[in-house]
Short mmCIF file of N, CA, C and O in Angstrom, two decimals:
data_model
loop_
_atom_site.label_atom_id
_atom_site.label_comp_id
_atom_site.label_asym_id
_atom_site.label_seq_id
_atom_site.Cartn_x
_atom_site.Cartn_y
_atom_site.Cartn_z
N UNK A 1 -3.22 -13.96 85.84
CA UNK A 1 -2.53 -13.10 85.11
C UNK A 1 -1.94 -13.82 83.95
O UNK A 1 -0.98 -14.66 84.95
N UNK A 2 -1.65 -13.46 82.94
CA UNK A 2 -0.98 -14.55 81.79
C UNK A 2 -0.46 -13.52 81.27
O UNK A 2 -0.96 -12.53 80.84
N UNK A 3 0.96 -13.87 80.63
CA UNK A 3 1.09 -13.12 80.00
C UNK A 3 1.41 -13.86 78.18
O UNK A 3 1.50 -15.16 78.68
N UNK A 4 1.15 -13.06 77.12
CA UNK A 4 1.09 -14.23 75.84
C UNK A 4 1.65 -13.16 74.46
O UNK A 4 1.83 -12.06 74.62
N UNK A 5 0.80 -13.53 73.54
CA UNK A 5 0.65 -12.50 72.25
C UNK A 5 -0.18 -13.10 71.75
O UNK A 5 -1.17 -13.92 72.16
N UNK A 6 -0.97 -12.21 70.99
CA UNK A 6 -1.47 -12.57 69.30
C UNK A 6 -0.80 -11.94 67.95
O UNK A 6 0.07 -11.46 67.83
N UNK A 7 -1.77 -13.06 67.51
CA UNK A 7 -1.15 -12.92 66.08
C UNK A 7 -2.52 -11.96 65.01
O UNK A 7 -3.62 -12.48 65.20
N UNK A 8 -2.36 -10.92 64.87
CA UNK A 8 -3.67 -9.94 64.47
C UNK A 8 -2.69 -9.03 62.74
O UNK A 8 -2.16 -8.10 63.10
N UNK A 9 -3.15 -10.27 61.83
CA UNK A 9 -2.18 -9.67 60.71
C UNK A 9 -2.71 -8.01 60.10
O UNK A 9 -4.36 -8.02 60.28
N UNK A 10 -2.45 -7.23 59.60
CA UNK A 10 -2.47 -5.82 59.15
C UNK A 10 -3.15 -5.14 60.46
O UNK A 10 -3.74 -3.90 59.75
N UNK A 11 -2.97 -5.35 61.53
CA UNK A 11 -3.71 -4.45 62.34
C UNK A 11 -3.14 -2.99 62.55
O UNK A 11 -3.95 -2.34 62.73
N UNK A 12 -1.68 -3.17 62.46
CA UNK A 12 -1.02 -1.87 62.32
C UNK A 12 -1.17 -1.14 60.94
O UNK A 12 0.18 -0.35 60.99
N UNK A 13 -1.15 -1.78 60.08
CA UNK A 13 -0.82 -1.06 58.89
C UNK A 13 -0.96 0.34 58.39
O UNK A 13 -0.22 0.77 57.59
N UNK A 14 -2.09 0.88 59.03
CA UNK A 14 -2.63 2.37 58.70
C UNK A 14 -1.45 3.28 59.74
O UNK A 14 -1.55 4.50 59.42
N UNK A 15 -0.59 2.58 60.58
CA UNK A 15 0.32 3.51 61.26
C UNK A 15 1.42 4.20 60.61
O UNK A 15 1.95 3.42 59.55
N UNK A 16 1.49 4.99 60.45
CA UNK A 16 2.46 5.94 60.01
C UNK A 16 2.15 7.07 58.71
O UNK A 16 0.97 6.90 58.57
N UNK A 17 3.08 7.85 58.52
CA UNK A 17 2.66 8.83 57.13
C UNK A 17 3.17 8.34 55.74
O UNK A 17 3.81 7.60 55.79
N UNK A 18 2.83 9.60 54.85
CA UNK A 18 3.05 9.05 53.59
C UNK A 18 4.82 9.43 53.53
O UNK A 18 5.35 8.90 52.31
N UNK A 19 5.58 9.95 54.28
CA UNK A 19 7.13 9.64 54.51
C UNK A 19 7.79 8.74 55.02
O UNK A 19 8.87 8.54 54.72
N UNK A 20 6.86 7.55 54.58
CA UNK A 20 7.34 5.99 54.94
C UNK A 20 8.22 5.68 55.95
O UNK A 20 8.64 4.65 56.30
N UNK A 21 7.48 6.57 56.99
CA UNK A 21 7.58 5.93 58.84
C UNK A 21 6.58 5.09 58.93
O UNK A 21 6.85 4.93 60.71
N UNK A 22 5.75 4.04 58.30
CA UNK A 22 5.08 3.24 58.74
C UNK A 22 5.56 2.12 58.75
O UNK A 22 6.90 1.59 58.89
N UNK A 23 4.41 1.04 59.21
CA UNK A 23 4.73 -0.37 59.16
C UNK A 23 5.18 -0.92 57.94
O UNK A 23 6.29 -1.84 58.12
N UNK A 24 5.03 -0.07 56.81
CA UNK A 24 4.99 -0.89 55.45
C UNK A 24 7.17 -0.58 55.49
O UNK A 24 7.77 -1.22 55.13
N UNK A 25 7.40 0.53 55.63
CA UNK A 25 9.04 0.86 55.82
C UNK A 25 9.67 0.28 56.54
O UNK A 25 10.89 -0.39 56.37
N UNK A 26 8.95 -0.30 58.18
CA UNK A 26 9.82 -1.17 59.03
C UNK A 26 9.75 -2.65 58.42
O UNK A 26 11.06 -3.39 58.71
N UNK A 27 8.75 -3.06 57.91
CA UNK A 27 9.13 -4.54 56.96
C UNK A 27 9.72 -4.11 55.88
O UNK A 27 11.12 -5.20 56.06
N UNK A 28 9.77 -3.21 54.97
CA UNK A 28 11.03 -3.76 54.05
C UNK A 28 12.23 -3.16 54.78
O UNK A 28 13.09 -3.69 53.96
N UNK A 29 12.59 -2.77 55.67
CA UNK A 29 13.85 -2.03 56.17
C UNK A 29 14.10 -3.66 57.23
O UNK A 29 15.60 -4.28 56.81
N UNK A 30 13.24 -4.60 57.79
CA UNK A 30 13.45 -6.01 58.19
C UNK A 30 14.15 -7.02 57.16
O UNK A 30 15.07 -7.59 56.91
N UNK A 31 13.26 -6.79 55.94
CA UNK A 31 13.76 -7.68 54.69
C UNK A 31 15.25 -7.18 54.03
O UNK A 31 15.69 -8.07 53.88
N UNK A 32 15.49 -6.08 54.31
CA UNK A 32 16.77 -5.23 53.20
C UNK A 32 17.93 -5.64 53.99
O UNK A 32 18.65 -6.36 53.62
N UNK A 33 17.93 -5.85 55.46
CA UNK A 33 18.70 -6.39 56.46
C UNK A 33 18.75 -7.78 56.09
O UNK A 33 20.13 -8.41 55.92
N UNK A 34 17.84 -8.50 56.09
CA UNK A 34 17.90 -10.19 56.21
C UNK A 34 18.48 -10.28 54.38
O UNK A 34 19.64 -11.29 54.24
N UNK A 35 18.15 -9.79 53.37
CA UNK A 35 19.09 -10.01 52.00
C UNK A 35 20.40 -9.43 52.56
O UNK A 35 21.61 -9.93 52.06
N UNK A 36 20.82 -8.58 53.10
CA UNK A 36 21.65 -7.99 53.32
C UNK A 36 23.14 -9.08 54.28
O UNK A 36 24.24 -8.68 55.08
N UNK A 37 21.89 -9.99 55.18
CA UNK A 37 22.71 -11.05 56.12
C UNK A 37 23.21 -10.42 57.66
O UNK A 37 23.60 -11.18 57.92
N UNK A 38 22.51 -9.28 57.48
CA UNK A 38 22.09 -8.93 59.32
C UNK A 38 20.76 -9.27 59.77
O UNK A 38 19.59 -9.26 59.14
N UNK A 39 20.74 -9.96 61.02
CA UNK A 39 19.63 -10.17 62.02
C UNK A 39 18.78 -9.11 61.87
O UNK A 39 18.82 -7.64 61.71
N UNK A 40 17.26 -9.59 61.96
CA UNK A 40 16.04 -8.95 61.61
C UNK A 40 16.16 -7.62 62.85
O UNK A 40 15.44 -6.56 62.61
N UNK A 41 16.64 -8.57 64.06
CA UNK A 41 16.35 -7.50 65.23
C UNK A 41 17.58 -6.16 65.29
O UNK A 41 17.61 -5.16 65.91
N UNK A 42 18.38 -6.19 64.02
CA UNK A 42 19.41 -5.02 63.80
C UNK A 42 18.34 -3.67 63.31
O UNK A 42 19.28 -2.59 63.31
N UNK A 43 17.42 -3.92 62.99
CA UNK A 43 16.63 -2.57 62.86
C UNK A 43 16.60 -1.74 64.17
O UNK A 43 16.31 -0.59 63.92
N UNK A 44 16.59 -2.46 65.17
CA UNK A 44 16.34 -1.91 66.33
C UNK A 44 17.37 -0.62 66.72
O UNK A 44 17.58 0.17 67.41
N UNK A 45 18.28 -0.63 66.02
CA UNK A 45 19.23 0.21 65.85
C UNK A 45 19.23 1.58 65.34
O UNK A 45 19.98 2.84 65.29
N UNK A 46 18.12 1.48 64.62
CA UNK A 46 17.39 3.00 63.88
C UNK A 46 16.74 3.94 64.74
O UNK A 46 15.67 3.05 65.19
N UNK A 47 16.89 5.03 64.79
CA UNK A 47 16.06 5.93 65.65
C UNK A 47 14.68 5.78 64.81
O UNK A 47 13.45 5.99 65.39
N UNK A 48 14.38 5.54 63.44
CA UNK A 48 13.38 5.59 63.12
C UNK A 48 12.40 4.77 63.66
O UNK A 48 11.07 5.00 63.50
N UNK A 49 13.06 3.50 63.66
CA UNK A 49 12.17 2.27 64.19
C UNK A 49 11.34 2.93 65.60
O UNK A 49 10.60 2.32 66.15
N UNK A 50 12.66 3.30 66.50
CA UNK A 50 11.76 3.88 67.71
C UNK A 50 10.84 4.72 67.87
O UNK A 50 10.07 5.16 68.75
N UNK A 51 10.91 5.53 66.88
CA UNK A 51 10.25 6.67 67.02
C UNK A 51 8.91 5.81 66.54
O UNK A 51 7.76 6.54 67.00
N UNK A 52 9.23 5.05 65.67
CA UNK A 52 7.41 4.54 65.31
C UNK A 52 6.86 3.84 66.28
O UNK A 52 5.94 3.60 66.88
N UNK A 53 7.72 3.13 67.33
CA UNK A 53 7.26 2.30 68.45
C UNK A 53 6.87 2.99 69.60
O UNK A 53 5.79 2.53 69.81
N UNK A 54 7.62 4.01 69.97
CA UNK A 54 7.21 4.44 71.21
C UNK A 54 6.25 5.45 70.73
O UNK A 54 6.12 6.40 71.65
N UNK A 55 6.04 5.64 69.61
CA UNK A 55 5.03 7.09 69.21
C UNK A 55 3.69 6.70 68.37
O UNK A 55 2.52 5.51 69.75
N UNK A 56 3.26 6.35 67.40
CA UNK A 56 2.34 5.88 66.70
C UNK A 56 1.66 4.18 67.68
O UNK A 56 0.37 4.09 67.70
N UNK A 57 2.79 3.55 66.90
CA UNK A 57 2.42 1.96 67.51
C UNK A 57 2.52 1.75 69.10
O UNK A 57 1.55 1.00 69.20
N UNK A 58 2.88 2.10 69.93
CA UNK A 58 2.52 2.56 71.24
C UNK A 58 0.95 3.26 71.83
O UNK A 58 0.39 2.57 72.42
N UNK A 59 0.81 4.30 71.25
CA UNK A 59 -0.53 4.78 71.32
C UNK A 59 -1.83 3.65 70.79
O UNK A 59 -2.68 3.14 71.59
N UNK A 60 -1.21 3.14 69.80
CA UNK A 60 -1.97 2.37 69.40
C UNK A 60 -2.24 0.61 70.19
O UNK A 60 -3.47 0.41 70.39
N UNK A 61 -1.47 0.25 70.69
CA UNK A 61 -1.04 -1.09 71.37
C UNK A 61 -1.95 -0.34 72.81
O UNK A 61 -2.42 -1.15 73.06
N UNK A 62 -1.63 0.62 73.57
CA UNK A 62 -2.16 1.13 74.67
C UNK A 62 -3.29 1.23 74.64
O UNK A 62 -4.57 1.15 75.58
N UNK A 63 -4.28 1.40 73.43
CA UNK A 63 -5.90 1.47 72.87
C UNK A 63 -6.52 0.10 73.02
O UNK A 63 -7.19 -0.02 73.25
N UNK A 64 -5.60 -0.72 72.63
CA UNK A 64 -5.93 -2.26 72.35
C UNK A 64 -5.91 -2.93 73.67
O UNK A 64 -6.80 -3.77 74.21
N UNK A 65 -4.84 -2.52 74.41
CA UNK A 65 -4.38 -3.52 75.39
C UNK A 65 -4.59 -2.52 76.84
O UNK A 65 -5.32 -3.49 77.92
N UNK A 66 -5.19 -1.49 76.93
CA UNK A 66 -5.27 -0.47 78.01
C UNK A 66 -3.87 -0.03 78.53
O UNK A 66 -3.03 -0.57 78.40
N UNK A 67 -3.69 1.28 78.87
CA UNK A 67 -2.57 1.94 79.23
C UNK A 67 -1.68 0.96 80.34
O UNK A 67 -0.64 1.22 80.32
N UNK A 68 -2.73 0.77 81.56
CA UNK A 68 -1.65 0.01 82.45
C UNK A 68 -1.21 -1.33 81.78
O UNK A 68 -0.56 -1.80 82.48
N UNK A 69 -1.60 -2.09 80.84
CA UNK A 69 -1.65 -3.09 80.37
C UNK A 69 0.04 -3.33 79.14
O UNK A 69 0.47 -4.34 79.09
N UNK A 70 0.06 -1.95 78.42
CA UNK A 70 0.95 -1.64 77.84
C UNK A 70 2.23 -1.38 78.00
O UNK A 70 2.58 -0.52 78.90
N UNK A 71 3.19 -2.58 78.38
CA UNK A 71 4.32 -2.38 78.95
C UNK A 71 5.45 -2.88 77.62
O UNK A 71 5.58 -3.92 77.08
N UNK A 72 6.65 -2.04 77.70
CA UNK A 72 7.94 -2.33 76.92
C UNK A 72 8.87 -3.45 77.65
O UNK A 72 9.60 -2.57 78.74
N UNK A 73 8.72 -4.32 77.19
CA UNK A 73 9.81 -5.26 77.85
C UNK A 73 10.93 -5.10 77.28
O UNK A 73 11.09 -4.73 76.39
N UNK A 74 11.92 -5.34 78.51
CA UNK A 74 13.93 -5.00 78.22
C UNK A 74 14.18 -6.13 77.18
O UNK A 74 15.25 -5.58 76.07
N UNK A 75 13.03 -7.13 76.68
CA UNK A 75 13.48 -8.35 75.64
C UNK A 75 13.19 -8.37 74.33
O UNK A 75 12.62 -9.16 73.56
N UNK A 76 12.46 -7.10 73.96
CA UNK A 76 12.13 -6.60 72.83
C UNK A 76 12.84 -6.98 71.80
O UNK A 76 14.15 -7.63 71.84
N UNK A 77 12.09 -7.37 70.98
CA UNK A 77 13.21 -7.98 69.61
C UNK A 77 12.69 -7.94 68.30
O UNK A 77 11.35 -7.53 68.04
N UNK A 78 13.03 -8.63 67.09
CA UNK A 78 12.30 -8.06 65.89
C UNK A 78 12.83 -9.60 65.30
O UNK A 78 13.70 -10.49 65.20
N UNK A 79 11.35 -10.01 64.24
CA UNK A 79 11.80 -11.33 63.59
C UNK A 79 11.21 -11.11 61.66
O UNK A 79 10.68 -9.82 62.04
N UNK A 80 11.91 -11.99 61.22
CA UNK A 80 11.37 -11.56 59.93
C UNK A 80 10.77 -13.21 59.82
O UNK A 80 11.62 -14.11 59.38
N UNK A 81 9.44 -13.57 59.75
CA UNK A 81 8.64 -14.60 59.70
C UNK A 81 7.96 -14.69 58.03
O UNK A 81 7.45 -13.75 57.28
#
């Protein structure tokens, strides 16, 4: 068994609704934090981000990886690449 990651551009872009709660909103929040001098990980202080992670994003990841393989690690982080 191996742990790792995958880079899949735009795979989650459809997640979220017209209310701005999707991946585009997450990306713009991280960008805005960076412009203001804050580390991207500060996005995890927003309830809206956790609603996205534990809601539609989690369901999508579980469908891709399998529910048993989908685990929220305590070392969750955010980057601006």
